[in-house]
Short mmCIF file of C-alpha atoms in Angstrom, two decimals:
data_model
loop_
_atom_site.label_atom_id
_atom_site.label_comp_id
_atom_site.label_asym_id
_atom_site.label_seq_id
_atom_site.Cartn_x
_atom_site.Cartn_y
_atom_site.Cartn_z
CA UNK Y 1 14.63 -34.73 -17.82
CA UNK Y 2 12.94 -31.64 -18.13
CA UNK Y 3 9.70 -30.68 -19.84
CA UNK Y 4 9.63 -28.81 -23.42
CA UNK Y 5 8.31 -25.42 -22.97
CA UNK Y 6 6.54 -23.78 -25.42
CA UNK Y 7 7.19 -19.76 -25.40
CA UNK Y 8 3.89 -17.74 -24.30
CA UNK Y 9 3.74 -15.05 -27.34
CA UNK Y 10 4.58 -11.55 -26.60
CA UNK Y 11 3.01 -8.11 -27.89
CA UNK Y 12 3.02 -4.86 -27.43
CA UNK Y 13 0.43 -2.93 -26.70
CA UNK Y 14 -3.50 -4.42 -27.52
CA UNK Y 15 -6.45 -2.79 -28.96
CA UNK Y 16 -9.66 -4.10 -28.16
CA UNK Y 17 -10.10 -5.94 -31.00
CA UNK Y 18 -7.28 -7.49 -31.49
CA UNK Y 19 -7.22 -9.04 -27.63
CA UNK Y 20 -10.67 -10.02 -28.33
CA UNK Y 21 -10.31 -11.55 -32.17
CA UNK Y 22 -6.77 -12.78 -31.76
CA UNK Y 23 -6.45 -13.89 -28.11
CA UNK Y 24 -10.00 -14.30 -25.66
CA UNK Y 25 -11.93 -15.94 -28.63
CA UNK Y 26 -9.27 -18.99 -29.04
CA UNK Y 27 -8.42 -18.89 -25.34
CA UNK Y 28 -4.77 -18.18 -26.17
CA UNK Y 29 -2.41 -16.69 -23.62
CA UNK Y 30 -0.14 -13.86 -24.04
CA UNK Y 31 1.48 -11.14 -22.37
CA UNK Y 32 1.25 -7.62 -22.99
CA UNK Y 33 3.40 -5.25 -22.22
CA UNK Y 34 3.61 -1.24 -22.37
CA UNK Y 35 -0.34 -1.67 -21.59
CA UNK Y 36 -0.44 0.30 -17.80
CA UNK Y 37 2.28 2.45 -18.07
CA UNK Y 38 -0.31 5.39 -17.50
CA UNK Y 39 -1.52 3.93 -14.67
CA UNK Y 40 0.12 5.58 -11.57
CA UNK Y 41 0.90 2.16 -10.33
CA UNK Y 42 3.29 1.63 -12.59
CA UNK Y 43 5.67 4.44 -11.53
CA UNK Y 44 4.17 3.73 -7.73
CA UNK Y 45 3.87 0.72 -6.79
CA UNK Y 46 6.85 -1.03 -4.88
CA UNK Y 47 7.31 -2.27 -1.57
CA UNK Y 48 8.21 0.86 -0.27
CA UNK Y 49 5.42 2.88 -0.95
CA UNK Y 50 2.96 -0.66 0.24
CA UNK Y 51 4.68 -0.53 3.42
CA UNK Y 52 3.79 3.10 3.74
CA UNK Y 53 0.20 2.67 2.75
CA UNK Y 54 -0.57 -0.66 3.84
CA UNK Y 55 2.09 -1.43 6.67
CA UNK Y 56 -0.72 -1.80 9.30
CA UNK Y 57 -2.54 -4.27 7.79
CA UNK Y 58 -2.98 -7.88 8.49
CA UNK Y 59 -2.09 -10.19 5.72
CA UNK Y 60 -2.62 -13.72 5.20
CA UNK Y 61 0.12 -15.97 4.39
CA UNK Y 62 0.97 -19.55 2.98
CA UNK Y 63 3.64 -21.44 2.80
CA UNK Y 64 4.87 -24.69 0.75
CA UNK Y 65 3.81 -27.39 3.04
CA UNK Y 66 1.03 -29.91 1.13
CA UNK Y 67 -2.36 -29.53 2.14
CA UNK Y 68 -3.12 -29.59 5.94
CA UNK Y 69 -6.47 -32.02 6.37
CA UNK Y 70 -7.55 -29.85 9.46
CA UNK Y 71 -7.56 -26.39 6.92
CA UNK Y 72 -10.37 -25.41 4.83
CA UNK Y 73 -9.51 -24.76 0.98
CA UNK Y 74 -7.69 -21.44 0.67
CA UNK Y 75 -7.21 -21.19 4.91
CA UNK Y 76 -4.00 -19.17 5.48
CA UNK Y 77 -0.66 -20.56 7.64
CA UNK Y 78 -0.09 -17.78 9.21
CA UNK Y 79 -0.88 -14.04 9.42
CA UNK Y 80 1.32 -11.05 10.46
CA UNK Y 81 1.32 -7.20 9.13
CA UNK Y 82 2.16 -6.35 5.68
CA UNK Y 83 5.09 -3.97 7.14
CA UNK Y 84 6.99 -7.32 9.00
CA UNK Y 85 5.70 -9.38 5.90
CA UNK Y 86 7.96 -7.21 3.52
CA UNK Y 87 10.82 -7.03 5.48
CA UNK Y 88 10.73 -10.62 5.73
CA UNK Y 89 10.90 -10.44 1.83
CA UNK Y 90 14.01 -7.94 1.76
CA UNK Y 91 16.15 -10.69 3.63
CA UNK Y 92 16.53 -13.02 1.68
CA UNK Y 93 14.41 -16.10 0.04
CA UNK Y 94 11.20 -17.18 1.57
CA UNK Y 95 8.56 -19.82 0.74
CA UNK Y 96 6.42 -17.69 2.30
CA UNK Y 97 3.65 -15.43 -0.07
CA UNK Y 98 0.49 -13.50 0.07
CA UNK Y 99 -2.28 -16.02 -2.11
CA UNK Y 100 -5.84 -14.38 -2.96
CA UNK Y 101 -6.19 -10.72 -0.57
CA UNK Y 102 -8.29 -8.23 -1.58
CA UNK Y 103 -5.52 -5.02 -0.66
CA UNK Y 104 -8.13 -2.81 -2.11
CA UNK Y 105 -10.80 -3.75 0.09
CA UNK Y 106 -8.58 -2.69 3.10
CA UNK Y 107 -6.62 0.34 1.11
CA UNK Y 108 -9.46 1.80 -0.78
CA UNK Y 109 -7.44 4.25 -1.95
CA UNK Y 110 -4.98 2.16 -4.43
CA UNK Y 111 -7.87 1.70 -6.36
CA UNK Y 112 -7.14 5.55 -7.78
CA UNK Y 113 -3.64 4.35 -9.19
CA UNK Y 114 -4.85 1.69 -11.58
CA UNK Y 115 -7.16 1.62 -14.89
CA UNK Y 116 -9.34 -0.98 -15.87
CA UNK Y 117 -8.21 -2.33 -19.20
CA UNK Y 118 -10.80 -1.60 -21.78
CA UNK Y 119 -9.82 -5.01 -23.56
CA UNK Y 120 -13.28 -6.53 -23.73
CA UNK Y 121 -14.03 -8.17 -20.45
CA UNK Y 122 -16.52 -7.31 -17.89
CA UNK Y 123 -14.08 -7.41 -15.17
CA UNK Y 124 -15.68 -7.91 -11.37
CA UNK Y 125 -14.19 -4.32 -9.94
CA UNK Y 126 -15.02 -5.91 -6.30
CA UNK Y 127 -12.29 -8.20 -6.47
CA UNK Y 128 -8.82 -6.85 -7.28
CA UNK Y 129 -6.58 -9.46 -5.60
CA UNK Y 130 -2.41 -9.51 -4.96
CA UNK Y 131 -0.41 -12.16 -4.68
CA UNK Y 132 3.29 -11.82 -2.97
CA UNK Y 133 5.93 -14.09 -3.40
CA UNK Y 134 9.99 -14.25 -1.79
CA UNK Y 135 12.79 -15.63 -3.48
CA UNK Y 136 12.27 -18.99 -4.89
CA UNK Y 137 8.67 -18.88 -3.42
CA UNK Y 138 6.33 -21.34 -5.09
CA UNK Y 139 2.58 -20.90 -6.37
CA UNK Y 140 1.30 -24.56 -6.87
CA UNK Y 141 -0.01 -25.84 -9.86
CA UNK Y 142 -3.41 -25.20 -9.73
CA UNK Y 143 -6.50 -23.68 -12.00
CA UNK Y 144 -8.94 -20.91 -10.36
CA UNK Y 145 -11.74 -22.74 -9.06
CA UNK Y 146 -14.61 -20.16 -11.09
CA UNK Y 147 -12.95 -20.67 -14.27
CA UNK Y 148 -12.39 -16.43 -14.41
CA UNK Y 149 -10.59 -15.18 -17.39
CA UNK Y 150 -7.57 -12.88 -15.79
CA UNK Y 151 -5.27 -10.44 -16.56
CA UNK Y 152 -2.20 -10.76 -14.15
CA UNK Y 153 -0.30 -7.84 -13.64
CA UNK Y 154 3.45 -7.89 -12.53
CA UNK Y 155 5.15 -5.45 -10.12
CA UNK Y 156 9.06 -5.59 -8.42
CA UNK Y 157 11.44 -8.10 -10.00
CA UNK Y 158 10.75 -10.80 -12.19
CA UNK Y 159 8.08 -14.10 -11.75
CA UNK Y 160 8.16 -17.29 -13.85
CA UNK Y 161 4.78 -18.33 -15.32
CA UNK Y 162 3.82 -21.86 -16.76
CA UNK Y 163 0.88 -22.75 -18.37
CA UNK Y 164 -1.04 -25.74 -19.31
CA UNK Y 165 -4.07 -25.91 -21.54
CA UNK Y 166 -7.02 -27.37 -19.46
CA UNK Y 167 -7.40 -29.36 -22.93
CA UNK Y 168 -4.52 -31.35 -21.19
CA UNK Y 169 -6.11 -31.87 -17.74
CA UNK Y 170 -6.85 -35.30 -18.29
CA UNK Y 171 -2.53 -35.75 -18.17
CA UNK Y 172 -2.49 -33.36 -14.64
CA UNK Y 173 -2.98 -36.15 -11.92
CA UNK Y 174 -5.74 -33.43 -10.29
CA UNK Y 175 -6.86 -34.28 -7.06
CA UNK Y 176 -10.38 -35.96 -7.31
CA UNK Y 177 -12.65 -32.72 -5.50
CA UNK Y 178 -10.28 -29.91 -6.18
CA UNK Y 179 -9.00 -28.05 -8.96
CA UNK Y 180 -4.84 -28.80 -7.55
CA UNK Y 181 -2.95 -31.61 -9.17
CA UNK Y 182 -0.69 -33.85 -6.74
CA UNK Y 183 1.34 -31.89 -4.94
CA UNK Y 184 4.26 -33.89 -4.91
CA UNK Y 185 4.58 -33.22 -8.14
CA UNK Y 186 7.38 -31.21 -8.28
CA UNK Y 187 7.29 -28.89 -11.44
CA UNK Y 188 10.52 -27.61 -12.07
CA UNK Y 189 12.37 -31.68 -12.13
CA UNK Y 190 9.67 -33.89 -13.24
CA UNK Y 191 9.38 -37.41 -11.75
CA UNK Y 192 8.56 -38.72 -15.11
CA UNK Y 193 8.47 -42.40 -14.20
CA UNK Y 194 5.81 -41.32 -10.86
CA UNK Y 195 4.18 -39.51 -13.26
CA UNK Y 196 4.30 -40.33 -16.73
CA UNK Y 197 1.47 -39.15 -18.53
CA UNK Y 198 3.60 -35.49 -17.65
CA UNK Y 199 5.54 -36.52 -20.51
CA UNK Y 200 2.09 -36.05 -22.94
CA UNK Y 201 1.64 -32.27 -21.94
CA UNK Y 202 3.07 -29.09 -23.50
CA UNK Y 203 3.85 -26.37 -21.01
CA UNK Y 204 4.20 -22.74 -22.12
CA UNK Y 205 6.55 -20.66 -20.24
CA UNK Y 206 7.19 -16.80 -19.60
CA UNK Y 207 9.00 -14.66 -17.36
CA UNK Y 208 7.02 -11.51 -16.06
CA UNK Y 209 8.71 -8.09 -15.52
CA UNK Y 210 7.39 -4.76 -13.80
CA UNK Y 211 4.32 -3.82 -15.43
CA UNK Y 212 3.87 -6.78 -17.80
CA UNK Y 213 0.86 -8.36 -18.03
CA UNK Y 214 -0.37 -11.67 -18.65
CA UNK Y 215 -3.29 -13.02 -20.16
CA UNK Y 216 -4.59 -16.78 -18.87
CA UNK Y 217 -7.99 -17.78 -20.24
CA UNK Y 218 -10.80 -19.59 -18.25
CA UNK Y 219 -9.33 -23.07 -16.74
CA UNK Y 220 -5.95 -23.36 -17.85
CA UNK Y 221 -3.79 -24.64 -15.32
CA UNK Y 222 -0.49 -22.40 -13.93
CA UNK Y 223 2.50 -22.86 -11.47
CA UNK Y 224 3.95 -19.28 -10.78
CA UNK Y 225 7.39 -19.05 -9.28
CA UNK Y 226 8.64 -15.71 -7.89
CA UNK Y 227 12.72 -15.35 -9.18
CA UNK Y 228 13.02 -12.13 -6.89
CA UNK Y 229 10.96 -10.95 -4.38
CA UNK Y 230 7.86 -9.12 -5.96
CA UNK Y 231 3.92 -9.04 -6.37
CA UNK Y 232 1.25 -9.28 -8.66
CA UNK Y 233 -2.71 -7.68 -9.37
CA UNK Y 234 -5.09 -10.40 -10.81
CA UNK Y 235 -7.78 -8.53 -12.35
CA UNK Y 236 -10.63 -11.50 -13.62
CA UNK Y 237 -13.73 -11.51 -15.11
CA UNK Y 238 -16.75 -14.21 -15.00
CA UNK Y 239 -16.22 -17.73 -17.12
CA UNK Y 240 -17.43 -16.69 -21.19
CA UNK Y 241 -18.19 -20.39 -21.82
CA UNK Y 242 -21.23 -21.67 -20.53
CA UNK Y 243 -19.70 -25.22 -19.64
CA UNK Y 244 -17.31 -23.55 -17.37
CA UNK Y 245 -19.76 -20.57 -16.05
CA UNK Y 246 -21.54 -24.26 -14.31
CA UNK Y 247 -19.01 -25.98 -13.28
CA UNK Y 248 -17.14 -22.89 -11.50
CA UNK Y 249 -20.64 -22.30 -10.08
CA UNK Y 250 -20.19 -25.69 -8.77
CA UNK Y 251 -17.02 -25.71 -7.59
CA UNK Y 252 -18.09 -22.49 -5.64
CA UNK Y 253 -20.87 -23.69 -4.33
CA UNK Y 254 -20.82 -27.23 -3.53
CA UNK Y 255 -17.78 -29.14 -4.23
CA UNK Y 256 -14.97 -27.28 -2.03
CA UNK Y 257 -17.81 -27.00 0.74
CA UNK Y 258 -17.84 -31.25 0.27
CA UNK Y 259 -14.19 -31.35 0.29
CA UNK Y 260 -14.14 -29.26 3.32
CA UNK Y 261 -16.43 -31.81 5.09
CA UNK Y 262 -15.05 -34.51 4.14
CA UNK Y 263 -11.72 -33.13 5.81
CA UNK Y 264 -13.48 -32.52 8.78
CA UNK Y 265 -14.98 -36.31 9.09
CA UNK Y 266 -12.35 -38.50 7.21
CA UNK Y 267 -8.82 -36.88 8.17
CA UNK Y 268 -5.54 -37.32 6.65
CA UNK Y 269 -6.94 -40.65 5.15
CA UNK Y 270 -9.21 -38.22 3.02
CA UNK Y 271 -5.91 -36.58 1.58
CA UNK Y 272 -4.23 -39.75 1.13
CA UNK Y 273 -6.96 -40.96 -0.87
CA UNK Y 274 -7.08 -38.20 -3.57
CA UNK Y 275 -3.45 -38.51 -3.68
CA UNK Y 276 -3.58 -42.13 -4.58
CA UNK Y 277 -7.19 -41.33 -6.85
CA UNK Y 278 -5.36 -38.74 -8.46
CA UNK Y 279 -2.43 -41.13 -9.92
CA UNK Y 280 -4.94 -43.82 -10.51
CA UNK Y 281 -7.15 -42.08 -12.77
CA UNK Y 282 -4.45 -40.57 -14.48
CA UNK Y 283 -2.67 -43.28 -15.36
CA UNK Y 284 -5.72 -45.10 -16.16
CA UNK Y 285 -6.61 -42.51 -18.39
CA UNK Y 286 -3.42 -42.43 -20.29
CA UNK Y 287 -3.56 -45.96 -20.96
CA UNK Y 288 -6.51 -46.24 -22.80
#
C-alpha cells in the first residue's frame, strides 16, 4: 500500500505579489517554472561545465547508511574531488550525493550566472548551497533545522520531491533531538502496520525538471529522490514566523550541539533510544 499523493500546484512564471499573496503568506508550496531562464545558469550549468570550473575541488559526500553514533549532525562519509565525484555519477546509479556545500564559497565566480529572485524574501546571499544526487540516490526525510523558507532550483535530469505539512509532524515518528523522522522508514513502500499513524498524513508530490523551481515554506518536511543523475541550488531565507525564527535558533544553537554530546557519551544506545522514542510518542500521540 502506497500513500495518496496530493499534486504540488504548478505555475508559470510569479510576480511578486502573487508569490507573496497567493503562496509565502499561507505557506503553500509550488513550483515555478520559466522563472531563471535569464539567468546564465540555465543555459550553463551541467556537469560538464562543473567539472571544468569546479573539478579541483573537494566535496563532501553522504551516503544511505542510518545515522553513524560516532558522526556529528551533518558530518560527511566520505570526501573526494568534484571531477571523480561526477564521473562516479555518469556510470551508473549511486547512493552517493553532495548534501549542504556552499560551491560558491569555493567558485566565487558562479555567483555571476544566477539572479536572486525578486519574489519577496530577504534571501541570506552567503549561503547558496547544492545538493547532488546519482541514480536512485535518496535525500531522507527530514525538515531544515532553521526553519528557512527556500526556493530549490533544479539542474540535469529530473528529481522527485515529497512534501509534508509540518501541521502533520505529530504523524512523522521524528527522532526525539533532531528534526529526521525514523530512518527505517522507508518512503517510497510504507510499512503501514510499523508505522501507522503514516496512514493519517497527506503527502504532496512533484517531479523537478532543468530549471524548475520549487517553493517549500518554513518547516515542512521533504524526502527528495534523484530519478537521473542531477543537482540542485537551495536559495533560503530566515524563518517569517516568530515561533519558528526561536525554535530554529534553538535547534542551531543548542539542541544538535546536545545531540552531538550525547553521541559522544551514550553511543549507539543513544540512537537506539530515539528510534524506539520516536515510535513511542508517535503512536502514543495518534491514539489519543
Amino acid at each position: 500500500m502506497a500513500f495518496k499523493y496530493i499534486e504540488i500546484e504548478r505555475v508559470e512564471k510569479l510576480t511578486k505579489k502573487e508569490f507573496i499573496e497567493n503562496y509565502y503568506k499561507p505557506q503553500k508550496p509550488v513550483v515555478i517554472t520559466n522563472q531563471i531562464e535569464d539567468w546564465p545558469a540555465f543555459s550553463k550549468w551541467n556537469f560538464q561545465f562543473l567539472r571544468e570550473v569546479a573539478g579541483d575541488k573537494i566535496v563532501p559526500l553522504y551516503d544511505s547508511r542510518k545515522t553513524d553514533y560516532t558522526k556529528k549532525v551533518n558530518e560527511p562519509d566520505f570526501t573526494m574531488t568534484m571531477s571523480e565525484y561526477i564521473d562516479i555519477l555518469e556510470k551508473g546509479p549511486t547512493d552517493l550525493r553532495i548534501f549542504l556545500y556552499n560551491l560558491m564559497k569555493d567558485v566565487p565566480s558562479l555567483k555571476s550566472d544566477m539572479k536572486w529572485p525578486q519574489l519577496g524574501l530577504r534571501l541570506i546571499k552567503s549561503l547558496p548551497l547544492v545538493f547532488f544526487g546519482g541514480q536512485d540516490a535518496k535525500v531522507f526525510m527530514h525538515y531544515d533545522i532553521d526553519f528557512p523558507n527556500i526556493f530549490h532550483i533544479h539542474f540535469e535530469g529530473e528529481k522527485q520531491c515529497v512534501l509534508v505539512d509540518p501541521k502533520e509532524t505529530k504523524y512523522m515518528y521524528r527522532l526525539p533531538y533532531s528534526w529526521i523522522c525514523n530512518e527505517d522508514i522507508d518512503f517510497d513502500n510504507p510499512d503501514f502496520e510499523k508505522f501507522p499513524a503514516l496512514k493519517m498524513i497527506k503527502p504532496y508530490i512533484t517531479k523537478l525538471q532543468h530549471g524548475e523551481m520549487l517553493y517549500m515554506p518554513e518547516g515542512w518536511w521533504h524526502y527528495m529522490k534523484y530519478l537521473t543523475p542531477g543537482f540542485s541550488l537551495s536559495l533560503r531565507s530566515l524563518a517569517g514566523r516568530p515561533a519558528n525564527l526561536l525554535r530554529g535558533l534553538a535547534n542551531v544553537a543548542v539542541i544538535r550541539y546536545y545531540d552531538n554530546w550525547m553521541r559522544k557519551r551514550k553511543g549507539q544506545s543513544w540512537l537506539d533510544y530515539k528510534d524506539a522514542e520516536s515510535i513511542r510518542r508517535t503512536n502514543e500521540l495518534m491514539n489519543k
